[in-house]
Coordinates of C-alpha atoms and ligand atoms in Angstrom, one line a residue:
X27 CA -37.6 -9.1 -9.3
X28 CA -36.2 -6.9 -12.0
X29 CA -35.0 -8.1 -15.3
X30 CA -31.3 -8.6 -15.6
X31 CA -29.4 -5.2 -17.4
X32 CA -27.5 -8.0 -20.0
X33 CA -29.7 -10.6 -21.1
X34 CA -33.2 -9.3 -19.6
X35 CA -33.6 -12.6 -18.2
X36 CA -35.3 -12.8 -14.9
X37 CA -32.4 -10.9 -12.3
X38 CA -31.3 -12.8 -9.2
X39 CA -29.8 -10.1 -7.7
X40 CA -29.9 -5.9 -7.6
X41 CA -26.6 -4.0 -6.7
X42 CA -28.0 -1.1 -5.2
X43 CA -24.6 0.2 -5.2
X44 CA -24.2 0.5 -9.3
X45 CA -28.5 0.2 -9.6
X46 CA -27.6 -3.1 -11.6
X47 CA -30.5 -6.2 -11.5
X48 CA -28.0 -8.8 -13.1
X49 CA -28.8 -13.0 -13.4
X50 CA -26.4 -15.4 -12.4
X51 CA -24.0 -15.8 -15.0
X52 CA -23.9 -11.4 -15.6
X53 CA -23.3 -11.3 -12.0
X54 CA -20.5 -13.3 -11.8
X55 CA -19.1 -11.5 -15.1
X56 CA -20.0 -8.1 -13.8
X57 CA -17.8 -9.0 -10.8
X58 CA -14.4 -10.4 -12.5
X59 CA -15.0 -7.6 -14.9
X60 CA -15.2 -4.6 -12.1
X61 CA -12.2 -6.7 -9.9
X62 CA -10.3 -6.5 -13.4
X63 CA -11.1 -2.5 -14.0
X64 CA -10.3 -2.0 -10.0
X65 CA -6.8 -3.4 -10.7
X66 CA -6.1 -0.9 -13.7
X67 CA -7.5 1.7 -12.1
X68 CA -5.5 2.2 -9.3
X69 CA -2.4 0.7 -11.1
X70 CA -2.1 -2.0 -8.7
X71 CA 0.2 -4.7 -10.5
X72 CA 0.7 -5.6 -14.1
X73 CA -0.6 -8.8 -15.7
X74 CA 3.1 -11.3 -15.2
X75 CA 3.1 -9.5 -11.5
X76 CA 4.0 -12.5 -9.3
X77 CA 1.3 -12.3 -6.6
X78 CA 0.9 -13.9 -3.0
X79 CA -2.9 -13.7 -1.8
X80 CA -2.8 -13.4 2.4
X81 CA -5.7 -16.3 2.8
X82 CA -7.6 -17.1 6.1
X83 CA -10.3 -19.2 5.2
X84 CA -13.0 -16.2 5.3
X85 CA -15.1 -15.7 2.1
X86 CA -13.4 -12.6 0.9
X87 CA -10.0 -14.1 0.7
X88 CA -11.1 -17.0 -1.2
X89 CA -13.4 -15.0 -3.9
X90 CA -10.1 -12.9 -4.4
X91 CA -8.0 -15.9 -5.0
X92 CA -10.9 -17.5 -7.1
X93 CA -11.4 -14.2 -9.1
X94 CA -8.2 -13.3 -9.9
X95 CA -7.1 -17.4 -11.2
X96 CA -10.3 -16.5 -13.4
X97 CA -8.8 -13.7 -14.4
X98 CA -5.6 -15.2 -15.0
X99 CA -3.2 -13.9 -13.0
X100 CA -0.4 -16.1 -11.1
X101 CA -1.4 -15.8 -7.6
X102 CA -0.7 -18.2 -4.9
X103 CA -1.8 -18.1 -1.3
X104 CA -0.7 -17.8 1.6
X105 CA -1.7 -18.8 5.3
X106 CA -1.0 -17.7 8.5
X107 CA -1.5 -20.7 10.9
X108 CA -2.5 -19.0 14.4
X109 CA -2.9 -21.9 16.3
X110 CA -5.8 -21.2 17.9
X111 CA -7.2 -25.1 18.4
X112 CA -10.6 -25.9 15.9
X113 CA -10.6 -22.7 14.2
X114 CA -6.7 -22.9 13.2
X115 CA -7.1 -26.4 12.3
X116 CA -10.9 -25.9 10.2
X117 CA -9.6 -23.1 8.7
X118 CA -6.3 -24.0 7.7
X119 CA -8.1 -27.6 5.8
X120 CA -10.7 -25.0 4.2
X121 CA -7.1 -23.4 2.5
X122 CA -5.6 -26.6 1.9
X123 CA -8.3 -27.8 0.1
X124 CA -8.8 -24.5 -1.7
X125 CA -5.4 -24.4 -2.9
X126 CA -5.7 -28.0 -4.3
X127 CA -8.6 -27.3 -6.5
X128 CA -7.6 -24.1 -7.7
X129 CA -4.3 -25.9 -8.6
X130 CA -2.6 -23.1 -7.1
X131 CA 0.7 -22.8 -4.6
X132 CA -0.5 -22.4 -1.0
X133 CA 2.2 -21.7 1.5
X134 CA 1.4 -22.1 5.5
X135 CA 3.2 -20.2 7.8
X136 CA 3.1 -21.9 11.4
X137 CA 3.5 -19.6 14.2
X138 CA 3.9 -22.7 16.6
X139 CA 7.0 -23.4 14.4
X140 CA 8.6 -20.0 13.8
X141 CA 7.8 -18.2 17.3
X142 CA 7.3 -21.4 19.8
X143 CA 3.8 -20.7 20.5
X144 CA 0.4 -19.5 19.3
X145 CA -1.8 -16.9 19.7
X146 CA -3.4 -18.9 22.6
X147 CA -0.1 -18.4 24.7
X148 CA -0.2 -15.1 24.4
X149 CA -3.9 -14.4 25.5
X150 CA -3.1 -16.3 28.6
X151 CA -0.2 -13.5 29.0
X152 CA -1.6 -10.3 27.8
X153 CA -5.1 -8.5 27.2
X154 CA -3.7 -6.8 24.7
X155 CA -3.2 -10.2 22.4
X156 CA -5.3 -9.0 19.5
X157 CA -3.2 -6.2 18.4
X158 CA -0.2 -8.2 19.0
X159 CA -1.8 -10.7 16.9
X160 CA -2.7 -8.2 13.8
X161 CA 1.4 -7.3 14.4
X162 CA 2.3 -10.8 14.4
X163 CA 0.1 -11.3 11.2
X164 CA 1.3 -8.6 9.2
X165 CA 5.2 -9.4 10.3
X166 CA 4.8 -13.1 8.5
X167 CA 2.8 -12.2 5.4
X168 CA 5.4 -9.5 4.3
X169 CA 8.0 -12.3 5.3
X170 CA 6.7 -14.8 3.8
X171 CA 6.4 -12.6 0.3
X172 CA 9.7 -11.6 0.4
X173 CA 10.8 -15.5 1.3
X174 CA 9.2 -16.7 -1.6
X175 CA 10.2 -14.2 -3.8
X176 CA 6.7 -12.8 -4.5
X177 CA 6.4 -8.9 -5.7
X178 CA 2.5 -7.7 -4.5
X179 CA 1.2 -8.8 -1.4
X180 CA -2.9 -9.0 -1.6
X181 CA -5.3 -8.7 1.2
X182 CA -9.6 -9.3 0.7
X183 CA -10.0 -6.1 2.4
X184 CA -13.8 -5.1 1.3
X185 CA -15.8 -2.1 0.6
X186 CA -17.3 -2.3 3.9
X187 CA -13.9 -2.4 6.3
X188 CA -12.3 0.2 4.5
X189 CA -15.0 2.5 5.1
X190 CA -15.5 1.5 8.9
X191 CA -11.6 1.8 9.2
X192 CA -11.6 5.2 7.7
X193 CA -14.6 6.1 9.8
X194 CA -12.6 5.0 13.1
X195 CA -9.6 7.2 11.5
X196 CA -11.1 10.0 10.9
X197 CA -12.8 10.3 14.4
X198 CA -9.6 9.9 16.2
X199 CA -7.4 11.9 13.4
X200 CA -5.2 9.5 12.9
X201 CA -3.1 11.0 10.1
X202 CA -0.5 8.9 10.1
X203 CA -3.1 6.3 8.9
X204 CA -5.3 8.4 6.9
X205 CA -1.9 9.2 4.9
X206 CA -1.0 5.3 4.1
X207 CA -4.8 4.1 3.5
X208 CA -4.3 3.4 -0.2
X209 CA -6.0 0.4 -1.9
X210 CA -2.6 0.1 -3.2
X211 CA 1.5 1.1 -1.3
X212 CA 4.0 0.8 -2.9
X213 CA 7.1 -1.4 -1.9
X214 CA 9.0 0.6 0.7
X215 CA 11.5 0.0 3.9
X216 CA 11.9 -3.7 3.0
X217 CA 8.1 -3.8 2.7
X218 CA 6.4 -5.7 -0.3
X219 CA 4.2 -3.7 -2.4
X220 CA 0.1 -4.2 -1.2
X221 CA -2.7 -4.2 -2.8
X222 CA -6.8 -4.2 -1.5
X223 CA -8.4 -5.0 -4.7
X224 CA -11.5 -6.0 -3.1
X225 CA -11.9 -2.6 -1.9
X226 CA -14.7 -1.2 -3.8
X227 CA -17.0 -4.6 -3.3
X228 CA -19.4 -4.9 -0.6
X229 CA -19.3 -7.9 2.0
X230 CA -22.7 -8.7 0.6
X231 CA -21.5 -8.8 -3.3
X232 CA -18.3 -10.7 -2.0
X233 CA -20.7 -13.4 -0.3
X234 CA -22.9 -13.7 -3.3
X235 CA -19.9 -14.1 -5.8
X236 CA -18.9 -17.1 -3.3
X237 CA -22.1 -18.4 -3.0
X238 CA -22.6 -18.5 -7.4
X239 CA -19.0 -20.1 -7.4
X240 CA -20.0 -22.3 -4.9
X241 CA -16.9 -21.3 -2.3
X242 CA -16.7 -23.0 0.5
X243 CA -15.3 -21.0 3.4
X244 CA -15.5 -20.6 7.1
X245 CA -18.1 -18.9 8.2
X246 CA -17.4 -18.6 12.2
X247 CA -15.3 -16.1 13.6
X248 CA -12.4 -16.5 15.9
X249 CA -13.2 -18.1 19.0
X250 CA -10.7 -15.3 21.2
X251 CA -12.3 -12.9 19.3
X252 CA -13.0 -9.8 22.1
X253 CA -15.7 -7.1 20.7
X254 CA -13.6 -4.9 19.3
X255 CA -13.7 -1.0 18.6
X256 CA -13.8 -0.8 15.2
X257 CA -17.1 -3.0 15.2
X258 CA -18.5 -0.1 16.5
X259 CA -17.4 2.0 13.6
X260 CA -19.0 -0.6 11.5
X261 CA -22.1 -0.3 13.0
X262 CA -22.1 3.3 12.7
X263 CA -21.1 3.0 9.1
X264 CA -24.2 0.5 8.3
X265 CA -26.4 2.8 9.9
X266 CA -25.3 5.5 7.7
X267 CA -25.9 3.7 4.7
X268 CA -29.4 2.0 5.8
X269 CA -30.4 5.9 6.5
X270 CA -28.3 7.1 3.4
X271 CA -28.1 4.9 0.6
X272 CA -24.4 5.2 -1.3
X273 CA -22.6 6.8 1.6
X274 CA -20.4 3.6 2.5
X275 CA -18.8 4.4 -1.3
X276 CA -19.0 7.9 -1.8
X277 CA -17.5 8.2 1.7
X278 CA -14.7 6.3 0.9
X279 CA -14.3 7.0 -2.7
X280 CA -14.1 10.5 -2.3
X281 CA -11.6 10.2 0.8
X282 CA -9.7 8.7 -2.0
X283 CA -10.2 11.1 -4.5
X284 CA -9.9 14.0 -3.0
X285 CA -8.7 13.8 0.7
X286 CA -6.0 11.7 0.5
X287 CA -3.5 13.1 -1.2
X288 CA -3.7 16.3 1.5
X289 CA -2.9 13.9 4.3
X290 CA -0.6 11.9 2.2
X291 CA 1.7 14.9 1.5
X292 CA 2.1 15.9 5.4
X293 CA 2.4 11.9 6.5
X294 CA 5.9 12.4 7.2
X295 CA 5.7 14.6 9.8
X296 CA 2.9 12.4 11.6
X297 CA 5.3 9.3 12.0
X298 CA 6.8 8.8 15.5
X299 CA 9.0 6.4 14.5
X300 CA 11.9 6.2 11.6
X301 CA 12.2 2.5 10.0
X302 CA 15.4 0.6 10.8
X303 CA 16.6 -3.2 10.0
X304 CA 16.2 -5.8 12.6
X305 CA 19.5 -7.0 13.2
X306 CA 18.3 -10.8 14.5
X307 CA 15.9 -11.3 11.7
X308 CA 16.8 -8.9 8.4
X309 CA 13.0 -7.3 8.5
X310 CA 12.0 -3.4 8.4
X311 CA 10.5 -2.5 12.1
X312 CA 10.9 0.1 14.3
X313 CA 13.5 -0.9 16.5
X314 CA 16.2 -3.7 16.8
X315 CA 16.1 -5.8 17.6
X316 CA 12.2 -6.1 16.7
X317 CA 9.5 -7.3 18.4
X318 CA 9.2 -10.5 17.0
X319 CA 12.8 -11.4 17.8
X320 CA 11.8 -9.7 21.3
X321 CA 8.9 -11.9 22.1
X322 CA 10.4 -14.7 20.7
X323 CA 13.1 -14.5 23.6
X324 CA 10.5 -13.7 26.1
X325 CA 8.3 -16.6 25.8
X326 CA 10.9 -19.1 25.1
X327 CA 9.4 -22.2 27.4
X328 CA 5.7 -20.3 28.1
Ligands
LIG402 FE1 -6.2 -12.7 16.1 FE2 -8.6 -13.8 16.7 FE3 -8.0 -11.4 17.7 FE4 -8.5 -11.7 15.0 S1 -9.9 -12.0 16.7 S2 -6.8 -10.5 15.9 S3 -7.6 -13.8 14.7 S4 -6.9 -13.4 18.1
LIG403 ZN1 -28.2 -11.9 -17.6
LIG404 ZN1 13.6 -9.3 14.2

C-alpha cells in the first residue's frame, strides 16, 4: 500500500476517485473536509441553517448525521417508522440509539399512528406498494420538517444512486426528472428546501467513513423489498465504471454542469400536473384532497 498524500505514513486506503492513498485519521479529514466544500459549492444551506437529516438506519444516513455534528452544524434527525415487523423495530433502535449519542433531536414519525396502518397492510393490498411507499415516505419527511419548524431537509443520497438514477432517467427521458435532479431544490409549493450532500461520495467511501467512526448501522435491507428496476441501472452503472474508471462522476458531474440547466429551463412544460393545497391535510400535492388523506379513508379498518 501506498503512502498516505498528508503525513506519508503507511495509507489504509486509495480513493481511486481523487487518486488519493490517505491513513486513517487524513481519511476521515479528507471526508468532513470534501462534505464541507460540497455544501458551499452548491450553496446548499448556510452555517445557523436549522437542518432535519431523513435517517433510516442505513450507513449513509448516519455518516451524514455524524459528519455534519462534526462539522458543527445543528442537524437533527428524523425517522420514518414503516412498520414493517424486525426491520422497523432494529432499525428504528439503531436511530434511537444514534440520536442519543450524538446528543442530537431525533423525531419518529409512526405511520401505524398517523395513517392506521404500515407498509405491510398495504402489500397485502397492492403490488404496487413500493412506490406508494417512496410517496408515503417523502409525504412525512417534508411534513415532519415543516411541523418542526426545520428549513433544509437532507437525504444520504450517494454518488453511486444519483448516477444510477440519472442513468434510469436518461434512458426513459424522463425530463420532468432530469429537470429537478439537483443536489440541492430550493423550497417551493409548500415544499422544504433539499439538499443531497452526500452526492459526490461513493457508497464505498461512505462505508469506510462509518467503519473509521465506528457507526453502527443496519446492514440488511428491507425484508418486502421486490428487485427493483433501478437495480438494474445500478448494475449497468458499475459495469461502466469497472470497464471505465471515473465515469460514475464524470457522468454525473457533467450532467450537472452542463446538462442540467437545458432540461431545467424547459421543466415546466414536462409537468402533467399543476401543484394545489390539500384541503384535509394543509400539504402541497396534486390533487385534493391528496392521496394520503385518500388512503387514509380507504383503509380505515384494513
Ligand atoms: Fe418501502 Fe421496503 Fe419497498 Fe423500500 S423496499 S420502498 S422500504 S417497502
Ligand atoms: Zn496521513
Ligand atoms: Zn391531504
Amino acid at each position: 500500500m501506498a503512502r498516505c498524500r498528508i503525513c506519508r505514513q503507511k495509507a489504509s486506503i486509495f480513493i481511486p476517485h481523487h487518486r488519493l492513498p490517505l491513513c486513517d485519521e487524513h481519511f476521515v479529514s479528507w471526508f468532513e473536509n470534501y462534505l464541507r466544500r460540497t455544501i458551499q459549492k452548491f450553496r446548499m444551506f448556510s452555517r445557523e441553517a436549522r437542518i432535519l437529516v431523513a435517517v433510516s438506519g442505513g450507513k449513509d444516513s448516519l455518516v451524514l448525521w455524524k459528519a455534519l455534528v462534526k462539522l458543527g452544524y445543528a442537524a437533527d434527525g428524523v425517522f420514518i417508522d414503516l412498520g414493517i415487523e424486525d426491520f422497523s423495530f432494529l432499525s428504528r433502535r439503531v436511530v434511537e440509539d444514534f440520536a442519543a449519542t450524538l446528543g442530537r433531536k431525533l423525531y419518529v414519525v409512526s405511520l401505524q399512528k398517523e395513517l392506521g396502518f404500515g407498509i405491510p397492510a398495504l402489500k397485502r393490498r397492492t403490488k404496487k406498494y413500493c412506490s406508494l411507499c417512496g410517496s408515503i415516505k417523502r409525504y412525512f419527511l417534508n411534513w415532519a420538517t415543516r411541523k418542526f419548524h426545520y428549513e433544509v431537509l437532507l437525504t444520504g443520497h450517494n454518488l453511486d444512486d444519483e448516477a444510477s438514477a440519472l442513468l434510469g432517467n436518461v434512458i426513459n427521458w424522463s425530463i420532468k426528472y432530469l429537470g429537478r435532479k439537483y443536489p440541492v431544490l430550493p423550497a417551493h409549493s409548500g415544499f422544504p428546501q433539499k439538499a443531497k450532500p452526500l452526492c459526490r461520495f461513493t457508497s464505498f467511501e461512505i462505508q469506510e467513513y462509518a467503519k473509521r467512526q465506528k457507526i453502527k448501522y443496519i446492514k440488511e435491507s428491507c425484508p418486502l423489498s421486490s428487485e427493483a428496476k433501478r437495480l438494474v441501472f445500478a448494475e449497468m452503472m458499475d459495469q461502466l465504471e469497472e470497464q471505465m474508471p471515473g465515469t460514475k462522476l464524470r457522468f454525473y458531474l457533467d450532467y450537472l454542469r452542463r446538462a442540467f440547466p437545458i432540461f431545467q429551463e424547459k421543466v415546466e412544460d414536462f409537468l402533467d400536473h399543476k401543484l394545489v393545497t390539500c384541503a384535509r391535510c394543509g400539504e402541497p400535492a396534486i390533487s385534493s384532497p391528496c392521496f394520503i388523506c385518500r388512503l387514509k379513508e380507504e383503509y380505515q379498518g384494513a
